[in-house]
Coordinates of C-alpha atoms and ligand atoms in Angstrom, one line a residue:
X27 CA -7.7 2.0 26.9
X28 CA -10.2 3.9 24.8
X29 CA -10.2 4.7 21.1
X30 CA -10.1 8.5 20.7
X31 CA -9.5 8.9 17.0
X32 CA -10.1 6.9 13.8
X33 CA -8.8 8.2 10.5
X34 CA -9.7 6.8 7.2
X35 CA -6.9 7.5 4.8
X36 CA -7.4 7.2 1.0
X37 CA -4.3 7.5 -1.1
X38 CA -2.7 6.4 -4.3
X39 CA 1.0 5.6 -3.9
X40 CA 1.4 3.5 -7.0
X41 CA -2.2 2.4 -6.7
X42 CA -5.2 3.1 -4.5
X43 CA -5.3 2.1 -0.9
X44 CA -7.7 2.7 1.9
X45 CA -6.2 2.5 5.4
X46 CA -7.7 2.9 8.9
X47 CA -5.7 4.3 11.6
X48 CA -7.0 4.1 15.3
X49 CA -5.5 6.2 18.1
X50 CA -6.0 5.4 21.8
X51 CA -6.2 7.8 24.7
X52 CA -2.7 6.5 25.8
X53 CA -1.3 7.4 22.3
X54 CA -1.1 3.8 21.0
X55 CA -1.9 3.6 17.3
X56 CA -3.0 0.7 15.1
X57 CA -3.4 0.3 11.4
X58 CA -5.8 -1.8 9.3
X59 CA -6.0 -2.3 5.5
X60 CA -9.5 -1.6 4.0
X61 CA -8.7 -1.7 0.3
X62 CA -11.3 -3.2 -2.0
X63 CA -9.9 -2.9 -5.6
X64 CA -12.0 -0.7 -7.8
X65 CA -14.5 -0.1 -5.0
X66 CA -12.3 1.8 -2.6
X67 CA -14.5 4.7 -1.9
X68 CA -17.5 2.6 -0.8
X69 CA -15.4 1.1 2.0
X70 CA -13.9 4.4 2.9
X71 CA -17.5 5.8 3.2
X72 CA -18.8 2.8 5.1
X73 CA -16.0 3.3 7.6
X74 CA -16.2 7.1 7.9
X75 CA -20.0 7.4 8.0
X76 CA -21.1 4.2 9.8
X77 CA -18.2 2.8 11.7
X78 CA -15.9 5.5 13.0
X79 CA -18.7 7.2 15.1
X80 CA -19.1 3.9 16.9
X81 CA -15.5 3.4 17.6
X82 CA -14.9 6.6 19.5
X83 CA -14.8 5.9 23.2
X84 CA -14.8 2.0 22.8
X85 CA -12.4 -0.1 24.7
X86 CA -9.5 -0.9 22.3
X87 CA -8.8 -4.2 24.2
X88 CA -12.1 -5.8 23.1
X89 CA -11.2 -7.3 19.7
X90 CA -13.8 -10.1 19.7
X91 CA -16.6 -8.0 21.1
X92 CA -16.0 -5.2 18.6
X93 CA -16.0 -7.7 15.8
X94 CA -19.3 -9.2 16.9
X95 CA -20.8 -5.7 17.4
X96 CA -19.9 -4.5 13.9
X97 CA -21.0 -7.8 12.3
X98 CA -24.3 -8.5 14.1
X99 CA -25.1 -5.0 15.2
X100 CA -25.3 -3.6 11.6
X101 CA -28.2 -6.1 10.8
X102 CA -26.8 -6.2 7.3
X103 CA -24.2 -9.0 7.4
X104 CA -21.3 -10.0 5.1
X105 CA -20.4 -8.6 1.6
X106 CA -17.0 -7.3 0.5
X107 CA -17.7 -3.7 1.6
X108 CA -18.9 -4.5 5.1
X109 CA -16.3 -7.2 5.7
X110 CA -13.4 -5.1 4.5
X111 CA -14.4 -2.3 6.8
X112 CA -14.7 -4.7 9.8
X113 CA -11.3 -6.2 8.7
X114 CA -9.7 -2.8 9.0
X115 CA -11.0 -2.2 12.5
X116 CA -10.1 -5.8 13.6
X117 CA -6.5 -5.6 12.1
X118 CA -5.9 -2.2 13.8
X119 CA -7.1 -3.6 17.2
X120 CA -4.7 -6.6 16.9
X121 CA -1.9 -4.1 16.1
X122 CA -2.8 -2.2 19.2
X123 CA -3.0 -5.3 21.4
X124 CA 0.5 -6.4 20.2
X125 CA 2.0 -3.0 21.0
X126 CA 0.4 -2.9 24.4
X127 CA 1.7 -6.5 25.1
X128 CA 5.1 -5.7 23.7
X129 CA 4.8 -8.7 21.4
X130 CA 4.6 -9.4 17.6
X131 CA 1.0 -10.3 16.8
X132 CA 2.0 -13.9 15.9
X133 CA 3.0 -14.5 19.5
X134 CA -0.6 -13.6 20.5
X135 CA -1.9 -16.1 18.1
X136 CA 0.1 -18.9 19.6
X137 CA 3.6 -18.4 18.4
X138 CA 5.5 -19.9 15.5
X139 CA 4.5 -23.1 13.8
X140 CA 7.2 -22.9 11.2
X141 CA 10.5 -21.1 10.5
X142 CA 9.4 -19.0 7.5
X143 CA 6.3 -18.3 5.3
X144 CA 6.7 -20.1 1.9
X145 CA 5.6 -17.7 -0.8
X146 CA 5.0 -18.0 -4.5
X147 CA 5.8 -15.4 -7.1
X148 CA 4.0 -14.6 -10.4
X149 CA 5.9 -15.6 -13.6
X150 CA 3.9 -14.4 -16.6
X151 CA 4.6 -13.3 -20.1
X152 CA 3.3 -13.3 -23.7
X153 CA 5.3 -16.2 -25.0
X154 CA 6.3 -19.5 -23.5
X155 CA 9.9 -18.7 -23.9
X156 CA 9.6 -15.5 -22.0
X157 CA 7.6 -17.3 -19.3
X158 CA 10.5 -19.8 -18.9
X159 CA 12.9 -16.9 -18.4
X160 CA 10.6 -15.4 -15.7
X161 CA 10.4 -18.8 -13.9
X162 CA 14.2 -19.1 -14.0
X163 CA 14.5 -15.7 -12.5
X164 CA 12.3 -16.8 -9.5
X165 CA 14.3 -20.0 -9.1
X166 CA 17.5 -18.0 -9.0
X167 CA 16.0 -15.7 -6.2
X168 CA 15.3 -18.8 -4.1
X169 CA 11.5 -19.1 -4.6
X170 CA 10.2 -22.6 -3.9
X171 CA 6.8 -22.0 -5.7
X172 CA 5.8 -20.0 -8.8
X173 CA 2.5 -19.2 -10.4
X174 CA 2.7 -19.6 -14.2
X175 CA 0.5 -17.6 -16.6
X176 CA 1.0 -17.3 -20.3
X177 CA -0.3 -15.2 -23.2
X178 CA -2.8 -17.2 -25.4
X179 CA -2.1 -17.2 -29.1
X180 CA -5.0 -15.3 -30.9
X181 CA -5.9 -13.3 -27.7
X182 CA -4.5 -9.9 -26.6
X183 CA -4.5 -8.6 -23.1
X184 CA -5.2 -11.7 -21.2
X185 CA -6.0 -11.0 -17.5
X186 CA -3.2 -11.9 -15.1
X187 CA -0.5 -11.8 -17.7
X188 CA 2.0 -9.0 -17.1
X189 CA 3.7 -7.9 -20.3
X190 CA 4.8 -4.3 -19.7
X191 CA 7.5 -2.8 -17.4
X192 CA 7.1 -2.0 -13.7
X193 CA 4.8 -3.5 -11.1
X194 CA 1.8 -5.5 -12.4
X195 CA -1.5 -3.6 -11.9
X196 CA -4.7 -5.0 -13.4
X197 CA -6.9 -2.0 -12.4
X198 CA -6.6 0.7 -15.1
X199 CA -9.1 3.2 -16.4
X200 CA -12.1 4.5 -14.4
X201 CA -14.3 2.8 -16.9
X202 CA -13.2 -0.9 -17.1
X203 CA -11.1 -1.9 -20.1
X204 CA -12.7 -4.6 -22.2
X205 CA -10.8 -7.7 -23.6
X206 CA -11.8 -10.7 -25.6
X207 CA -11.8 -14.3 -24.2
X208 CA -11.8 -17.7 -25.8
X209 CA -12.1 -20.8 -23.6
X210 CA -11.2 -23.0 -26.6
X211 CA -8.0 -21.2 -27.3
X212 CA -7.1 -21.2 -23.6
X213 CA -7.8 -24.9 -22.9
X214 CA -5.8 -25.8 -26.0
X215 CA -2.7 -23.8 -25.0
X216 CA -2.2 -24.1 -21.3
X217 CA -1.2 -27.8 -20.9
X218 CA 1.7 -27.2 -23.4
X219 CA 3.0 -24.3 -21.3
X220 CA 3.2 -26.5 -18.2
X221 CA 4.8 -29.3 -20.2
X222 CA 7.7 -27.0 -21.1
X223 CA 8.0 -25.6 -17.5
X224 CA 8.2 -29.1 -16.0
X225 CA 10.6 -30.2 -18.7
X226 CA 12.9 -27.3 -17.9
X227 CA 12.6 -27.1 -14.1
X228 CA 12.1 -30.7 -13.0
X229 CA 9.6 -32.2 -10.5
X230 CA 10.4 -30.4 -7.3
X231 CA 9.5 -26.7 -8.0
X232 CA 5.9 -26.0 -6.8
X233 CA 3.8 -24.8 -9.8
X234 CA 0.5 -23.0 -9.6
X235 CA -1.9 -21.7 -12.2
X236 CA -4.8 -19.1 -11.8
X237 CA -7.9 -19.6 -13.9
X238 CA -9.4 -16.3 -12.7
X239 CA -12.9 -17.8 -12.5
X240 CA -13.1 -18.2 -16.3
X241 CA -14.5 -21.7 -16.8
X242 CA -17.6 -23.8 -16.1
X243 CA -17.2 -26.9 -13.8
X244 CA -16.9 -29.3 -16.7
X245 CA -14.4 -27.2 -18.5
X246 CA -12.4 -26.8 -15.3
X247 CA -12.5 -30.6 -14.9
X248 CA -11.0 -31.0 -18.3
X249 CA -8.2 -28.5 -17.6
X250 CA -7.4 -30.1 -14.3
X251 CA -7.2 -33.5 -15.9
X252 CA -5.0 -32.2 -18.7
X253 CA -2.7 -30.7 -16.2
X254 CA -2.3 -33.9 -14.1
X255 CA 1.0 -35.0 -15.7
X256 CA 2.6 -31.7 -14.5
X257 CA 1.6 -32.1 -10.9
X258 CA 0.4 -28.7 -10.0
X259 CA 0.3 -27.6 -6.4
X260 CA -3.0 -25.9 -7.2
X261 CA -5.4 -24.7 -9.9
X262 CA -6.8 -21.5 -8.6
X263 CA -10.3 -20.2 -9.0
X264 CA -11.3 -22.6 -11.8
X265 CA -15.0 -21.4 -11.7
X266 CA -16.9 -18.6 -10.0
X267 CA -17.7 -20.0 -6.6
X268 CA -21.1 -18.7 -5.8
X269 CA -22.3 -22.2 -6.6
X270 CA -20.3 -24.1 -4.0
X271 CA -21.7 -27.5 -5.1
X272 CA -20.3 -26.9 -8.6
X273 CA -16.9 -27.9 -7.3
X274 CA -18.3 -31.5 -6.8
X275 CA -18.3 -31.9 -10.6
X276 CA -14.6 -30.8 -10.9
X277 CA -13.5 -33.0 -8.0
X278 CA -15.1 -36.0 -9.6
X279 CA -12.9 -35.8 -12.7
X280 CA -9.5 -34.6 -11.6
X281 CA -6.8 -35.0 -8.9
X282 CA -5.3 -31.5 -9.7
X283 CA -5.6 -29.8 -6.3
X284 CA -7.9 -26.8 -6.2
X285 CA -7.5 -23.4 -4.4
X286 CA -10.2 -20.8 -4.2
X287 CA -11.3 -17.8 -2.1
X288 CA -9.6 -14.5 -3.0
X289 CA -13.1 -12.9 -3.3
X290 CA -14.5 -14.7 -0.2
X291 CA -15.7 -12.4 2.6
X292 CA -16.7 -14.9 5.3
X293 CA -16.7 -18.5 6.4
X294 CA -20.1 -18.9 4.9
X295 CA -18.6 -18.5 1.4
X296 CA -16.6 -21.7 1.9
X297 CA -18.4 -23.7 4.5
X298 CA -19.7 -26.3 2.0
X299 CA -16.4 -26.2 -0.1
X300 CA -14.5 -27.0 3.1
X301 CA -16.7 -29.4 4.9
X302 CA -17.3 -31.6 1.8
X303 CA -13.5 -31.4 1.0
X304 CA -14.2 -30.0 -2.4
X305 CA -11.1 -27.8 -2.3
X306 CA -7.5 -28.1 -1.1
X307 CA -6.6 -24.5 -0.2
X308 CA -8.7 -21.5 1.0
X309 CA -7.2 -18.2 -0.3
X310 CA -9.3 -15.8 1.8
X311 CA -7.4 -12.7 3.1
X312 CA -7.2 -10.6 6.2
X313 CA -8.6 -7.5 4.4
X314 CA -11.5 -9.0 2.6
X315 CA -12.6 -11.6 5.1
X316 CA -13.2 -9.8 8.2
X317 CA -9.7 -9.4 9.6
X318 CA -7.4 -11.6 11.6
X319 CA -10.2 -12.7 13.9
X320 CA -12.5 -14.0 11.2
X321 CA -9.8 -15.3 8.9
X322 CA -8.4 -17.5 11.7
X323 CA -11.9 -18.9 12.2
X324 CA -12.0 -19.9 8.5
X325 CA -8.6 -21.4 8.7
X326 CA -9.6 -23.4 11.8
X327 CA -12.6 -24.8 10.1
X328 CA -10.4 -25.7 7.1
X329 CA -7.9 -27.5 9.3
X330 CA -10.6 -30.0 10.4
X331 CA -11.0 -31.0 6.7
X332 CA -7.4 -31.2 5.5
X333 CA -7.7 -27.9 3.8
X334 CA -4.8 -25.5 4.0
X335 CA -4.4 -21.7 3.7
X336 CA -3.1 -20.0 0.5
X337 CA -3.8 -16.4 1.2
X338 CA -4.2 -13.9 -1.5
X339 CA -1.3 -11.4 -1.7
X340 CA -1.6 -9.3 -4.8
X341 CA -0.4 -5.7 -4.9
X342 CA -3.9 -4.3 -4.3
X343 CA -3.7 -5.7 -0.8
X344 CA -1.6 -3.2 1.1
X345 CA 1.6 -3.8 3.1
X346 CA -0.7 -3.6 6.1
X347 CA -2.6 -6.6 5.0
X348 CA 0.5 -8.5 4.0
X349 CA 2.1 -7.8 7.4
X350 CA -1.0 -9.1 9.1
X351 CA -1.3 -12.2 6.9
X352 CA 2.3 -13.2 7.8
X353 CA 1.5 -13.2 11.5
X354 CA -1.4 -15.6 10.8
X355 CA 0.7 -17.7 8.2
X356 CA 3.5 -18.3 10.7
X357 CA 1.2 -19.3 13.5
X358 CA -1.6 -21.5 12.1
X359 CA -1.1 -25.3 11.9
X360 CA -2.6 -25.7 8.4
X361 CA -0.6 -23.0 6.5
X362 CA -0.1 -23.9 2.8
X363 CA 1.4 -21.0 0.7
X364 CA 1.3 -17.2 0.7
X365 CA 1.0 -15.3 -2.5
X366 CA 3.7 -12.5 -2.8
X367 CA 3.8 -9.8 -5.4
X368 CA 6.2 -7.2 -4.1
X369 CA 4.8 -3.7 -4.0
X370 CA 6.0 -0.7 -6.0
X371 CA 8.8 1.3 -4.2
X372 CA 6.5 4.2 -3.6
X373 CA 3.9 1.9 -1.9
X374 CA 6.7 0.6 0.4
X375 CA 7.7 4.2 1.3
X376 CA 4.2 5.1 2.3
X377 CA 3.8 1.9 4.3
X378 CA 7.1 1.4 6.3
X379 CA 7.3 -2.2 7.5
X380 CA 9.8 -4.7 8.9
X381 CA 8.6 -8.0 7.3
X382 CA 11.3 -9.3 5.0
X383 CA 11.9 -11.7 2.1
X384 CA 14.8 -14.2 2.1
X385 CA 15.4 -17.3 0.0
X386 CA 11.8 -17.9 -1.0
X387 CA 10.3 -17.2 2.5
X388 CA 8.7 -14.1 4.0
X389 CA 9.3 -13.4 7.7
X390 CA 6.9 -11.5 9.8
X391 CA 8.0 -8.5 11.8
X392 CA 9.5 -9.1 15.3
X393 CA 8.4 -5.7 16.5
X394 CA 5.4 -5.3 18.9
X395 CA 2.2 -5.3 17.0
X396 CA 2.1 -5.9 13.2
X397 CA 5.3 -4.0 12.4
X398 CA 3.8 -1.8 9.7
X399 CA 2.6 1.8 9.7
X400 CA 1.4 4.5 7.3
X401 CA 3.3 7.7 6.7
X402 CA 0.2 10.0 6.6
X403 CA 2.1 13.1 5.3
X404 CA 3.6 11.1 2.4
X405 CA 0.3 9.4 1.7
X406 CA -1.4 12.8 1.4
X407 CA 0.9 13.6 -1.6
X408 CA -0.7 10.8 -3.7
X409 CA -4.4 11.6 -4.2
X410 CA -7.0 8.9 -5.2
X411 CA -7.3 8.1 -8.9
X412 CA -10.4 6.2 -10.0
X413 CA -9.3 2.8 -11.5
X414 CA -11.3 -0.4 -12.1
X415 CA -10.6 -4.0 -13.0
X416 CA -11.2 -5.0 -16.7
X417 CA -14.1 -7.1 -18.0
X418 CA -13.9 -9.6 -20.8
X419 CA -16.3 -10.7 -23.5
X420 CA -16.5 -13.9 -25.5
X421 CA -15.8 -13.5 -29.3
X422 CA -19.5 -12.9 -30.0
X423 CA -19.6 -10.0 -27.4
X424 CA -21.2 -11.9 -24.5
X425 CA -20.1 -10.6 -21.2
X426 CA -17.8 -13.1 -19.5
X427 CA -16.1 -12.9 -16.1
X428 CA -12.5 -11.8 -16.1
Ligands
EZ4_25 O1 -7.1 -10.6 -9.6 O2 -5.9 -8.9 -6.8 O3 -4.3 -14.3 -7.3 N1 -4.3 -13.2 -7.5 C1 -5.2 -12.6 -8.3 C2 -5.1 -11.0 -8.3 C3 -6.5 -10.5 -8.4 C4 -6.5 -9.0 -8.0 C5 -8.0 -8.5 -7.9 O4 -8.0 -7.3 -7.3 O5 -6.0 -13.3 -9.0 O6 -4.3 -10.6 -9.4
CO26 CO1 -6.2 -15.2 -8.2

């Protein structure tokens, strides 16, 4: 079965998404997510200019060989743009293979290892009282795990804290918004937030917190230690992870588990973190880490070192990525948690899907393939709008990470 068409679809139903749709000579189609938040057009161009011409005429059954061809054949390996483009092709080929076999993709990956995919929701608000209300709302809806983020007194517009109405969306203006960050205020405030949450909800609710790469290793060590009484399931992205050995310092000082990896593109980004057991969860995703084929390779390495998965699942990862993630989540032995931020209604309309949420769990589609598609006519009604993630500066104006 040969690939005869490959369409790169850029649209903005609620936010920007890049989607690849492959079509075979037998009329079977497959979809893959290629969205890279704030850098969407770079991936779209990489696909249309450099990848699509190589796909036409290729055997759609050869998933692994196509992956190796796009990864090794380009000479220039890795990086978010390249790996998101490869991910889209890989995901679409798994979708096709499932449809050809008449099986949901998780069956091709070895079948179920669990009954449902445990997800965590985002409870965030300006004040601790409102944070508690949001957590209560997740508990009422059956969630077993909640990520807690709070406003910081003295700081406005803290990244990751959703204060307005509607679906949370951190990418805003074409030119990044700028906010002010204070590590001192943050480290002072956060333990008190978790003290209140634990007091109100007891010891069994899984609690998570995202640091968004804002600390140095010794600052992260202090935060982890100060959160130990509240038994977090994980502290996410405590420091930027380019320096993998930096995590040794955090590890030396705290038993708070560590999750990392939403910006990782390949197994080489976490090879040391995993093999030295410096983290507990790897949060790489289908779309940014080379698709189902490569992400499974990362999780297989992680399994050898008692490291579990915790895949990124924010709203800038399209329903195509979430559908694919659920097939992996349900099948791998070392699944941990799946992030889940429901998409805007208009996003769900453009990407019809059959995964479903029930009582704190997501369930992958039972349809052949991934069980998700893109309505191209509807997508065409929402043209791309430039939008970028914000940056933050310290109080003296020094550029900090967000
Ligand atoms: O900042 O998806 O854990 N989730 C997150 C997200 C990310 C965005 C970046 O595109 O940290 O909100
Ligand atoms: Co995060």
